[in-house]
PDB file of C-alpha atoms in Angstrom:
ATOM      1  CA  MET A   1     196.846 168.832  92.634  1.00 33.00           C
ATOM      2  CA  PRO A   2     196.183 169.258  95.988  1.00 40.00           C
ATOM      3  CA  VAL A   3     197.767 166.786  98.540  1.00 42.00           C
ATOM      4  CA  PHE A   4     195.707 163.556 100.575  1.00 53.00           C
ATOM      5  CA  ASP A   5     196.965 163.387 104.114  1.00 68.00           C
ATOM      6  CA  PRO A   6     196.013 160.363 106.040  1.00 77.00           C
ATOM      7  CA  GLU A   7     198.015 161.597 108.966  1.00 83.00           C
ATOM      8  CA  GLU A   8     195.550 165.296 108.375  1.00 80.00           C
ATOM      9  CA  LEU A   9     192.007 162.355 107.832  1.00 82.00           C
ATOM     10  CA  GLY A  10     192.531 160.910 110.817  1.00 88.00           C
ATOM     11  CA  ALA A  11     192.936 164.845 113.161  1.00 88.00           C
ATOM     12  CA  ARG A  12     189.747 165.803 111.714  1.00 85.00           C
ATOM     13  CA  ILE A  13     187.908 162.829 112.397  1.00 90.00           C
ATOM     14  CA  ARG A  14     188.586 162.687 115.491  1.00 91.00           C
ATOM     15  CA  THR A  15     189.222 166.358 116.997  1.00 89.00           C
ATOM     16  CA  GLN A  16     185.730 166.454 114.774  1.00 86.00           C
ATOM     17  CA  ARG A  17     184.438 163.197 117.323  1.00 90.00           C
ATOM     18  CA  LYS A  18     185.628 165.615 120.566  1.00 91.00           C
ATOM     19  CA  LYS A  19     183.790 168.277 119.470  1.00 87.00           C
ATOM     20  CA  GLU A  20     180.472 166.272 119.481  1.00 86.00           C
ATOM     21  CA  GLY A  21     181.644 164.506 122.369  1.00 91.00           C
ATOM     22  CA  LEU A  22     181.544 161.138 120.942  1.00 90.00           C
ATOM     23  CA  THR A  23     183.137 157.864 122.567  1.00 93.00           C
ATOM     24  CA  LEU A  24     184.639 156.249 119.443  1.00 94.00           C
ATOM     25  CA  ALA A  25     181.971 153.235 120.038  1.00 94.00           C
ATOM     26  CA  GLU A  26     179.511 156.181 119.696  1.00 92.00           C
ATOM     27  CA  LEU A  27     180.176 157.323 116.477  1.00 92.00           C
ATOM     28  CA  SER A  28     181.003 153.254 115.508  1.00 91.00           C
ATOM     29  CA  GLN A  29     177.144 153.000 116.615  1.00 90.00           C
ATOM     30  CA  ARG A  30     175.935 156.983 114.713  1.00 86.00           C
ATOM     31  CA  SER A  31     177.720 155.541 111.308  1.00 85.00           C
ATOM     32  CA  GLY A  32     177.700 151.500 111.405  1.00 85.00           C
ATOM     33  CA  VAL A  33     181.908 151.940 111.144  1.00 88.00           C
ATOM     34  CA  ALA A  34     183.575 149.274 112.653  1.00 90.00           C
ATOM     35  CA  VAL A  35     185.915 150.742 116.321  1.00 92.00           C
ATOM     36  CA  SER A  36     188.160 148.965 114.897  1.00 91.00           C
ATOM     37  CA  THR A  37     188.147 150.641 111.691  1.00 90.00           C
ATOM     38  CA  LEU A  38     187.792 154.344 113.779  1.00 93.00           C
ATOM     39  CA  SER A  39     190.464 153.971 115.493  1.00 93.00           C
ATOM     40  CA  LYS A  40     193.287 152.908 112.551  1.00 90.00           C
ATOM     41  CA  LEU A  41     191.778 155.926 110.382  1.00 90.00           C
ATOM     42  CA  GLU A  42     192.524 157.799 113.801  1.00 91.00           C
ATOM     43  CA  ASN A  43     196.168 157.164 114.110  1.00 91.00           C
ATOM     44  CA  GLY A  44     196.736 157.438 110.276  1.00 87.00           C
ATOM     45  CA  GLN A  45     196.734 153.846 110.075  1.00 86.00           C
ATOM     46  CA  THR A  46     194.174 153.480 107.031  1.00 79.00           C
ATOM     47  CA  THR A  47     192.265 156.151 104.461  1.00 71.00           C
ATOM     48  CA  GLY A  48     189.235 153.581 104.496  1.00 69.00           C
ATOM     49  CA  SER A  49     187.122 153.590 101.836  1.00 67.00           C
ATOM     50  CA  VAL A  50     184.656 156.788  99.904  1.00 65.00           C
ATOM     51  CA  GLU A  51     181.874 155.182 101.365  1.00 67.00           C
ATOM     52  CA  THR A  52     183.368 154.792 105.115  1.00 79.00           C
ATOM     53  CA  ILE A  53     184.260 158.263 104.874  1.00 78.00           C
ATOM     54  CA  PHE A  54     181.192 159.439 103.680  1.00 75.00           C
ATOM     55  CA  LYS A  55     179.339 158.307 107.036  1.00 78.00           C
ATOM     56  CA  ILE A  56     181.469 159.176 109.379  1.00 86.00           C
ATOM     57  CA  ALA A  57     181.399 162.642 107.691  1.00 81.00           C
ATOM     58  CA  ARG A  58     177.613 161.995 107.722  1.00 76.00           C
ATOM     59  CA  ALA A  59     177.047 160.997 111.359  1.00 82.00           C
ATOM     60  CA  MET A  60     179.734 163.634 112.617  1.00 82.00           C
ATOM     61  CA  ARG A  61     177.283 166.269 110.248  1.00 74.00           C
ATOM     62  CA  VAL A  62     180.889 168.081 108.563  1.00 68.00           C
ATOM     63  CA  LEU A  63     181.001 169.018 104.913  1.00 63.00           C
ATOM     64  CA  VAL A  64     182.476 165.771 103.378  1.00 65.00           C
ATOM     65  CA  ASP A  65     185.534 168.271 102.001  1.00 61.00           C
ATOM     66  CA  HIS A  66     186.935 169.649 105.450  1.00 61.00           C
ATOM     67  CA  ILE A  67     187.065 165.934 106.547  1.00 72.00           C
ATOM     68  CA  PHE A  68     189.141 164.877 102.969  1.00 66.00           C
ATOM     69  CA  PRO A  69     192.618 166.491 104.571  1.00 56.00           C
ATOM     70  CA  PHE A  70     193.470 168.488 100.359  1.00 53.00           C
ATOM     71  CA  ALA A  71     196.835 170.208 101.567  1.00 46.00           C
ATOM     72  CA  PRO A  72     197.129 173.786  99.877  1.00 48.00           C
ATOM     73  CA  ALA A  73     199.628 176.378 100.153  1.00 42.00           C
ATOM     74  CA  GLU A  74     198.423 178.685 103.056  1.00 49.00           C
ATOM     75  CA  MET A  75     196.817 182.648 102.343  1.00 48.00           C
ATOM     76  CA  THR A  76     195.388 185.011 104.308  1.00 52.00           C
ATOM     77  CA  ASN A  77     193.132 187.108 101.146  1.00 62.00           C
ATOM     78  CA  GLY A  78     193.181 187.268  98.254  1.00 68.00           C
ATOM     79  CA  ARG A  79     192.452 183.627  97.604  1.00 73.00           C
ATOM     80  CA  LEU A  80     191.664 182.319  94.794  1.00 79.00           C
ATOM     81  CA  LEU A  81     191.899 178.589  92.897  1.00 80.00           C
ATOM     82  CA  VAL A  82     190.535 177.378  89.701  1.00 86.00           C
ATOM     83  CA  THR A  83     188.890 174.360  88.968  1.00 84.00           C
ATOM     84  CA  ARG A  84     189.514 172.804  85.578  1.00 84.00           C
ATOM     85  CA  ARG A  85     187.613 170.344  83.752  1.00 85.00           C
ATOM     86  CA  ASP A  86     186.834 167.152  84.966  1.00 79.00           C
ATOM     87  CA  GLY A  87     189.872 168.459  87.426  1.00 78.00           C
ATOM     88  CA  GLY A  88     187.740 168.560  90.362  1.00 76.00           C
ATOM     89  CA  GLU A  89     188.126 165.642  93.306  1.00 75.00           C
ATOM     90  CA  ARG A  90     185.423 162.825  92.465  1.00 79.00           C
ATOM     91  CA  LEU A  91     184.156 160.843  95.265  1.00 75.00           C
ATOM     92  CA  ALA A  92     181.376 157.716  94.042  1.00 74.00           C
ATOM     93  CA  ILE A  93     179.092 156.627  96.730  1.00 75.00           C
ATOM     94  CA  GLU A  94     175.591 154.939  96.540  1.00 78.00           C
ATOM     95  CA  HIS A  95     173.083 157.696  95.464  1.00 85.00           C
ATOM     96  CA  TYR A  96     175.636 160.375  93.689  1.00 87.00           C
ATOM     97  CA  ASP A  97     178.431 161.362  91.794  1.00 87.00           C
ATOM     98  CA  TYR A  98     180.061 164.337  93.465  1.00 84.00           C
ATOM     99  CA  GLN A  99     182.857 166.585  91.522  1.00 85.00           C
ATOM    100  CA  LEU A 100     183.757 168.564  93.553  1.00 83.00           C
ATOM    101  CA  HIS A 101     185.025 172.067  93.371  1.00 86.00           C
ATOM    102  CA  ALA A 102     188.246 174.011  95.360  1.00 83.00           C
ATOM    103  CA  ALA A 103     188.352 171.014  97.463  1.00 73.00           C
ATOM    104  CA  GLY A 104     191.594 172.844  98.268  1.00 67.00           C
ATOM    105  CA  LEU A 105     190.664 176.342  99.627  1.00 71.00           C
ATOM    106  CA  ILE A 106     190.806 176.966 103.113  1.00 64.00           C
ATOM    107  CA  GLY A 107     187.954 178.567 105.031  1.00 65.00           C
ATOM    108  CA  LYS A 108     185.367 178.930 102.289  1.00 72.00           C
ATOM    109  CA  ARG A 109     181.880 179.358 102.949  1.00 77.00           C
ATOM    110  CA  MET A 110     180.644 177.503 100.392  1.00 83.00           C
ATOM    111  CA  ALA A 111     180.329 174.520  98.417  1.00 83.00           C
ATOM    112  CA  PRO A 112     180.963 173.991  95.153  1.00 90.00           C
ATOM    113  CA  LEU A 113     180.019 170.445  93.610  1.00 89.00           C
ATOM    114  CA  HIS A 114     178.992 168.969  90.657  1.00 92.00           C
ATOM    115  CA  MET A 115     176.140 166.490  90.867  1.00 93.00           C
ATOM    116  CA  ALA A 116     175.873 163.408  89.018  1.00 95.00           C
ATOM    117  CA  ILE A 117     172.319 162.044  90.205  1.00 96.00           C
ATOM    118  CA  LYS A 118     172.490 157.578  90.203  1.00 94.00           C
ATOM    119  CA  ALA A 119     169.486 156.993  93.262  1.00 93.00           C
ATOM    120  CA  ARG A 120     166.151 156.068  91.566  1.00 95.00           C
ATOM    121  CA  THR A 121     164.235 155.729  93.513  1.00 94.00           C
ATOM    122  CA  PRO A 122     164.031 158.110  97.732  1.00 93.00           C
ATOM    123  CA  PRO A 123     166.003 155.782  99.976  1.00 89.00           C
ATOM    124  CA  PRO A 124     165.928 155.786 103.781  1.00 89.00           C
ATOM    125  CA  ILE A 125     164.791 159.656 105.443  1.00 88.00           C
ATOM    126  CA  GLU A 126     167.458 158.582 107.287  1.00 82.00           C
ATOM    127  CA  GLU A 127     170.130 158.124 104.668  1.00 81.00           C
ATOM    128  CA  TRP A 128     168.790 162.082 103.609  1.00 87.00           C
ATOM    129  CA  SER A 129     171.591 164.501 104.089  1.00 84.00           C
ATOM    130  CA  THR A 130     170.944 167.080 106.587  1.00 80.00           C
ATOM    131  CA  HIS A 131     173.935 170.190 107.411  1.00 77.00           C
ATOM    132  CA  PRO A 132     173.324 173.771 108.976  1.00 75.00           C
ATOM    133  CA  GLY A 133     173.033 176.446 105.996  1.00 83.00           C
ATOM    134  CA  GLU A 134     171.001 176.787 102.955  1.00 90.00           C
ATOM    135  CA  GLU A 135     172.228 175.404 100.212  1.00 93.00           C
ATOM    136  CA  PHE A 136     171.220 176.449  95.782  1.00 96.00           C
ATOM    137  CA  ALA A 137     170.948 173.655  93.221  1.00 97.00           C
ATOM    138  CA  PHE A 138     170.784 174.364  89.754  1.00 98.00           C
ATOM    139  CA  VAL A 139     170.169 171.416  87.149  1.00 98.00           C
ATOM    140  CA  LEU A 140     171.884 171.283  84.203  1.00 97.00           C
ATOM    141  CA  CYS A 141     170.121 168.583  82.935  1.00 97.00           C
ATOM    142  CA  GLY A 142     167.891 165.417  82.693  1.00 97.00           C
ATOM    143  CA  LEU A 143     165.679 166.163  85.784  1.00 98.00           C
ATOM    144  CA  VAL A 144     165.547 165.521  89.465  1.00 97.00           C
ATOM    145  CA  GLU A 145     163.357 165.492  92.007  1.00 98.00           C
ATOM    146  CA  LEU A 146     164.045 167.039  95.425  1.00 97.00           C
ATOM    147  CA  ASN A 147     162.151 165.204  98.675  1.00 97.00           C
ATOM    148  CA  THR A 148     162.720 167.137 101.654  1.00 96.00           C
ATOM    149  CA  GLU A 149     160.865 165.840 105.065  1.00 94.00           C
ATOM    150  CA  HIS A 150     158.477 169.319 105.185  1.00 94.00           C
ATOM    151  CA  TYR A 151     157.204 169.622 101.476  1.00 95.00           C
ATOM    152  CA  ALA A 152     155.995 167.622  98.911  1.00 96.00           C
ATOM    153  CA  PRO A 153     158.737 165.933  96.537  1.00 96.00           C
ATOM    154  CA  VAL A 154     159.094 169.218  93.952  1.00 97.00           C
ATOM    155  CA  ARG A 155     159.839 168.006  90.222  1.00 97.00           C
ATOM    156  CA  ILE A 156     163.375 170.041  88.637  1.00 97.00           C
ATOM    157  CA  GLY A 157     164.554 170.455  85.134  1.00 97.00           C
ATOM    158  CA  ALA A 158     167.349 171.217  83.100  1.00 97.00           C
ATOM    159  CA  GLY A 159     168.004 175.522  83.472  1.00 97.00           C
ATOM    160  CA  GLU A 160     165.647 174.987  86.758  1.00 98.00           C
ATOM    161  CA  SER A 161     166.579 175.896  89.965  1.00 98.00           C
ATOM    162  CA  VAL A 162     165.700 175.023  94.409  1.00 97.00           C
ATOM    163  CA  TYR A 163     167.291 177.346  97.257  1.00 97.00           C
ATOM    164  CA  PHE A 164     166.000 175.830 100.220  1.00 96.00           C
ATOM    165  CA  ASP A 165     166.759 175.377 104.390  1.00 93.00           C
ATOM    166  CA  SER A 166     169.267 172.193 104.374  1.00 88.00           C
ATOM    167  CA  ILE A 167     169.041 171.546 107.814  1.00 86.00           C
ATOM    168  CA  MET A 168     165.952 169.427 106.066  1.00 91.00           C
ATOM    169  CA  LYS A 169     166.460 166.062 105.795  1.00 90.00           C
ATOM    170  CA  HIS A 170     166.890 165.978 102.067  1.00 93.00           C
ATOM    171  CA  CYS A 171     167.656 164.173  98.847  1.00 93.00           C
ATOM    172  CA  TYR A 172     167.570 164.532  94.762  1.00 96.00           C
ATOM    173  CA  VAL A 173     165.894 161.132  92.448  1.00 97.00           C
ATOM    174  CA  ALA A 174     166.688 160.694  89.381  1.00 97.00           C
ATOM    175  CA  LEU A 175     163.681 160.864  86.836  1.00 97.00           C
ATOM    176  CA  SER A 176     164.971 161.095  83.455  1.00 96.00           C
ATOM    177  CA  ASP A 177     166.064 158.186  80.913  1.00 95.00           C
ATOM    178  CA  GLU A 178     169.493 160.797  80.972  1.00 94.00           C
ATOM    179  CA  GLU A 179     171.519 160.878  84.351  1.00 95.00           C
ATOM    180  CA  PRO A 180     171.415 164.335  85.410  1.00 97.00           C
ATOM    181  CA  ARG A 181     173.043 166.308  86.439  1.00 96.00           C
ATOM    182  CA  LEU A 182     173.413 169.584  88.889  1.00 96.00           C
ATOM    183  CA  LEU A 183     175.663 171.940  90.282  1.00 96.00           C
ATOM    184  CA  SER A 184     174.879 172.165  93.891  1.00 94.00           C
ATOM    185  CA  VAL A 185     176.559 175.269  96.506  1.00 92.00           C
ATOM    186  CA  CYS A 186     176.727 175.082  99.717  1.00 86.00           C
ATOM    187  CA  LEU A 187     176.443 178.116 102.354  1.00 83.00           C
ATOM    188  CA  SER A 188     177.757 176.846 105.786  1.00 70.00           C
ATOM    189  CA  GLU A 189     176.413 179.179 108.863  1.00 58.00           C
ATOM    190  CA  ALA A 190     180.007 180.050 109.451  1.00 43.00           C
ATOM    191  CA  PRO A 191     183.937 180.042 107.639  1.00 40.00           C
ATOM    192  CA  SER A 192     185.024 176.746 108.512  1.00 38.00           C
ATOM    193  CA  MET A 193     188.717 176.621 109.425  1.00 31.00           C
ATOM    194  CA  LYS A 194     191.416 173.761 108.152  1.00 32.00           C
ATOM    195  CA  SER A 195     192.361 172.687 111.593  1.00 29.00           C
ATOM    196  CA  ALA A 196     189.129 173.057 113.799  1.00 28.00           C
ATOM    197  CA  PRO A 197     186.470 172.336 110.950  1.00 29.00           C
ATOM    198  CA  GLU A 198     183.256 173.807 111.209  1.00 31.00           C
ATOM    199  CA  ASN A 199     179.694 171.678 111.987  1.00 32.00           C
ATOM    200  CA  LEU A 200     178.784 171.623 108.169  1.00 32.00           C
ATOM    201  CA  PHE A 201     176.975 168.914 106.579  1.00 34.00           C
ATOM    202  CA  ALA A 202     177.371 165.356 105.282  1.00 41.00           C
ATOM    203  CA  SER A 203     176.302 164.124 102.224  1.00 40.00           C
ATOM    204  CA  ALA A 204     173.702 161.149 101.752  1.00 36.00           C
ATOM    205  CA  ALA A 205     175.815 158.443 102.606  1.00 37.00           C
ATOM    206  CA  PRO A 206     175.435 154.071 101.423  1.00 35.00           C
ATOM    207  CA  LYS A 207     173.755 151.954 104.084  1.00 35.00           C
ATOM    208  CA  PRO A 208     175.413 151.013 107.226  1.00 35.00           C
TER     209      PRO A 208
END
């Protein structure tokens, strides 16, 4: 099981904030997280809530499982990491429940997610996801609606899939009585590094 390191969490947030050229005040305005909280996070004095981390990730457009500091063994090649049933790192926010697979693998280009869709209506468009790269989603059960900023909403049922440029703002909405679940695989534009994560994506976060 990966080890959570709050000091590394703070270092990652600080590194990415500086890479984006943002002050603490500017990141606070963009994310809705108080400057005092951001300061404590960056200094490893608090881990914050899952919702707080999602807000920060979304504001800086970084992959959530690259902000959360899991510490696996370093390897240069021949990497392999098995995620057992119900063994993925779980993150719950307002619109989705996530299970992060291969969360501790360094330098991966794909972000595999098992998602449960809770939202029944689209949130405000400023809360939709956007991340450079591409996304593939396969519906495991239920019926979902994919909303994007450039296309009319599309319905996707169990056994169906969608592939799209994820730089478009997008969100998933549940249409079936049963809670829809899907496998989402996000592909970044470049490999990410443990010490300096690349700009990738942030999942839709709750309202500030």
